[in-house]
Amino acid sequence: QVQLVESGGGLVQPGESLRLSCLASGRRFDKMGWYRQAPGKERELVAIITSGGNTNYADPVKGRFTISRDNDKNTVYLQMNSLKPEDTAVYYCNGRVVINVEGAEANYWGKGTLVTVSS
């Protein structure tokens, strides 16, 4: 059974930091990443990292968030610094695997962890 379990969310004040973790079990993933969904908004990509360590970030978090992964532990992390109220959202862990020669991917999701940035 494939599972992605997030941890590390919570309530922080603007300017503070949080570190999210996502432990994967059941399989390895070609790509792992973080998405977020704020109230009343669609889910959006935050950051993604390949098994080789290549990363991509959404513009709103560039320079503040850092994604990393430990392939031995099958875990992906999101270090979030200089948090802003607009970062408030449920953060979801995502794992992707290529399923055919055309490059189609299967997506797996965690249940999410809530991050609230408020004074």
C-alpha positions as a Markdown table, in Angstrom:
| # | Residue | x | y | z |
|---|---|---|---|---|
| 1 | Gln | 0.0 | 0.0 | 0.0 |
| 2 | Val | 1.4 | 3.4 | -1.1 |
| 3 | Gln | 1.2 | 6.1 | 1.6 |
| 4 | Leu | 2.4 | 9.7 | 1.9 |
| 5 | Val | 2.2 | 11.1 | 5.4 |
| 6 | Glu | 2.9 | 14.8 | 6.1 |
| 7 | Ser | 3.9 | 16.3 | 9.3 |
| 8 | Gly | 5.2 | 19.6 | 10.7 |
| 9 | Gly | 2.4 | 22.0 | 10.1 |
| 10 | Gly | 1.2 | 24.4 | 12.7 |
| 11 | Leu | 0.5 | 28.0 | 13.6 |
| 12 | Val | 3.4 | 30.5 | 13.3 |
| 13 | Gln | 3.7 | 34.3 | 13.2 |
| 14 | Pro | 4.7 | 36.2 | 10.0 |
| 15 | Gly | 8.5 | 36.0 | 9.5 |
| 16 | Glu | 8.9 | 32.7 | 11.3 |
| 17 | Ser | 9.9 | 29.3 | 9.9 |
| 18 | Leu | 8.5 | 25.8 | 9.6 |
| 19 | Arg | 9.8 | 22.6 | 8.2 |
| 20 | Leu | 7.4 | 20.1 | 6.7 |
| 21 | Ser | 8.2 | 16.4 | 6.2 |
| 22 | Cys | 6.6 | 13.8 | 4.1 |
| 23 | Leu | 7.4 | 10.1 | 4.7 |
| 24 | Ala | 6.6 | 7.9 | 1.7 |
| 25 | Ser | 6.0 | 4.1 | 2.0 |
| 26 | Gly | 5.1 | 1.4 | -0.5 |
| 27 | Arg | 7.2 | 2.6 | -3.4 |
| 28 | Arg | 9.8 | 5.0 | -4.6 |
| 29 | Phe | 8.9 | 8.1 | -6.6 |
| 30 | Asp | 10.6 | 9.7 | -9.6 |
| 31 | Lys | 9.5 | 13.1 | -8.4 |
| 32 | Met | 8.2 | 14.4 | -5.1 |
| 33 | Gly | 6.8 | 17.7 | -4.3 |
| 34 | Trp | 4.6 | 19.9 | -2.3 |
| 35 | Tyr | 1.3 | 21.6 | -3.3 |
| 36 | Arg | -0.9 | 23.9 | -1.2 |
| 37 | Gln | -4.5 | 24.9 | -1.2 |
| 38 | Ala | -5.7 | 28.0 | 0.5 |
| 39 | Pro | -9.4 | 28.5 | 1.5 |
| 40 | Gly | -11.5 | 29.2 | -1.6 |
| 41 | Lys | -8.6 | 28.7 | -4.0 |
| 42 | Glu | -7.4 | 25.9 | -6.2 |
| 43 | Arg | -4.5 | 23.6 | -5.3 |
| 44 | Glu | -1.2 | 25.0 | -6.6 |
| 45 | Leu | 2.3 | 23.7 | -7.0 |
| 46 | Val | 4.8 | 24.9 | -4.4 |
| 47 | Ala | 7.9 | 23.0 | -5.2 |
| 48 | Ile | 9.1 | 19.8 | -6.8 |
| 49 | Ile | 12.3 | 17.8 | -6.7 |
| 50 | Thr | 13.4 | 14.9 | -8.9 |
| 51 | Ser | 15.2 | 11.8 | -7.7 |
| 52 | Gly | 18.4 | 13.4 | -9.0 |
| 53 | Gly | 17.9 | 16.5 | -6.9 |
| 54 | Asn | 16.7 | 19.0 | -9.6 |
| 55 | Thr | 14.2 | 21.4 | -8.1 |
| 56 | Asn | 11.5 | 23.8 | -9.3 |
| 57 | Tyr | 9.7 | 26.4 | -7.3 |
| 58 | Ala | 6.6 | 28.5 | -7.7 |
| 59 | Asp | 7.4 | 32.2 | -8.0 |
| 60 | Pro | 5.7 | 33.3 | -4.7 |
| 61 | Val | 8.0 | 31.0 | -2.7 |
| 62 | Lys | 11.3 | 31.4 | -4.5 |
| 63 | Gly | 14.1 | 32.5 | -2.2 |
| 64 | Arg | 12.0 | 31.6 | 0.9 |
| 65 | Phe | 11.3 | 27.9 | 0.6 |
| 66 | Thr | 13.7 | 25.0 | 0.0 |
| 67 | Ile | 12.7 | 21.5 | -1.0 |
| 68 | Ser | 15.0 | 18.6 | -0.3 |
| 69 | Arg | 14.7 | 14.8 | -0.2 |
| 70 | Asp | 16.4 | 11.9 | 1.5 |
| 71 | Asn | 16.1 | 9.0 | -0.9 |
| 72 | Asp | 17.4 | 6.5 | 1.7 |
| 73 | Lys | 14.6 | 7.5 | 4.0 |
| 74 | Asn | 12.1 | 8.0 | 1.1 |
| 75 | Thr | 11.3 | 11.4 | 2.6 |
| 76 | Val | 10.8 | 14.9 | 1.2 |
| 77 | Tyr | 11.1 | 18.1 | 3.2 |
| 78 | Leu | 10.0 | 21.7 | 2.7 |
| 79 | Gln | 11.9 | 24.3 | 4.7 |
| 80 | Met | 9.7 | 27.4 | 4.8 |
| 81 | Asn | 11.3 | 30.7 | 5.9 |
| 82 | Ser | 10.0 | 34.2 | 6.1 |
| 83 | Leu | 6.5 | 33.0 | 6.2 |
| 84 | Lys | 3.7 | 35.3 | 5.2 |
| 85 | Pro | 0.0 | 35.3 | 5.9 |
| 86 | Glu | -0.6 | 34.4 | 2.3 |
| 87 | Asp | 1.3 | 31.2 | 2.8 |
| 88 | Thr | -1.6 | 30.0 | 4.9 |
| 89 | Ala | -2.9 | 26.8 | 3.4 |
| 90 | Val | -3.2 | 23.1 | 3.6 |
| 91 | Tyr | 0.1 | 21.7 | 2.3 |
| 92 | Tyr | -0.1 | 18.4 | 0.4 |
| 93 | Cys | 2.7 | 16.0 | -0.3 |
| 94 | Asn | 2.8 | 14.6 | -3.9 |
| 95 | Gly | 4.7 | 11.7 | -5.4 |
| 96 | Arg | 4.9 | 11.0 | -9.1 |
| 97 | Val | 6.0 | 7.9 | -11.1 |
| 98 | Val | 6.3 | 7.5 | -14.8 |
| 99 | Ile | 4.0 | 4.8 | -16.0 |
| 100 | Asn | 4.7 | 4.5 | -19.7 |
| 101 | Val | 7.2 | 5.3 | -22.5 |
| 102 | Glu | 5.3 | 8.4 | -23.4 |
| 103 | Gly | 6.1 | 9.9 | -20.0 |
| 104 | Ala | 2.6 | 9.8 | -18.5 |
| 105 | Glu | 2.8 | 10.0 | -14.7 |
| 106 | Ala | 0.7 | 8.6 | -11.9 |
| 107 | Asn | 0.2 | 10.9 | -8.9 |
| 108 | Tyr | -0.1 | 10.0 | -5.3 |
| 109 | Trp | -1.2 | 12.3 | -2.5 |
| 110 | Gly | -0.9 | 12.7 | 1.2 |
| 111 | Lys | -3.9 | 13.9 | 3.3 |
| 112 | Gly | -2.3 | 17.3 | 4.0 |
| 113 | Thr | -1.0 | 19.4 | 6.9 |
| 114 | Leu | -2.3 | 22.8 | 7.8 |
| 115 | Val | 0.0 | 25.8 | 7.9 |
| 116 | Thr | -1.4 | 28.9 | 9.4 |
| 117 | Val | 0.6 | 32.2 | 9.4 |
| 118 | Ser | -1.0 | 34.8 | 11.6 |
| 119 | Ser | -0.1 | 37.4 | 14.2 |
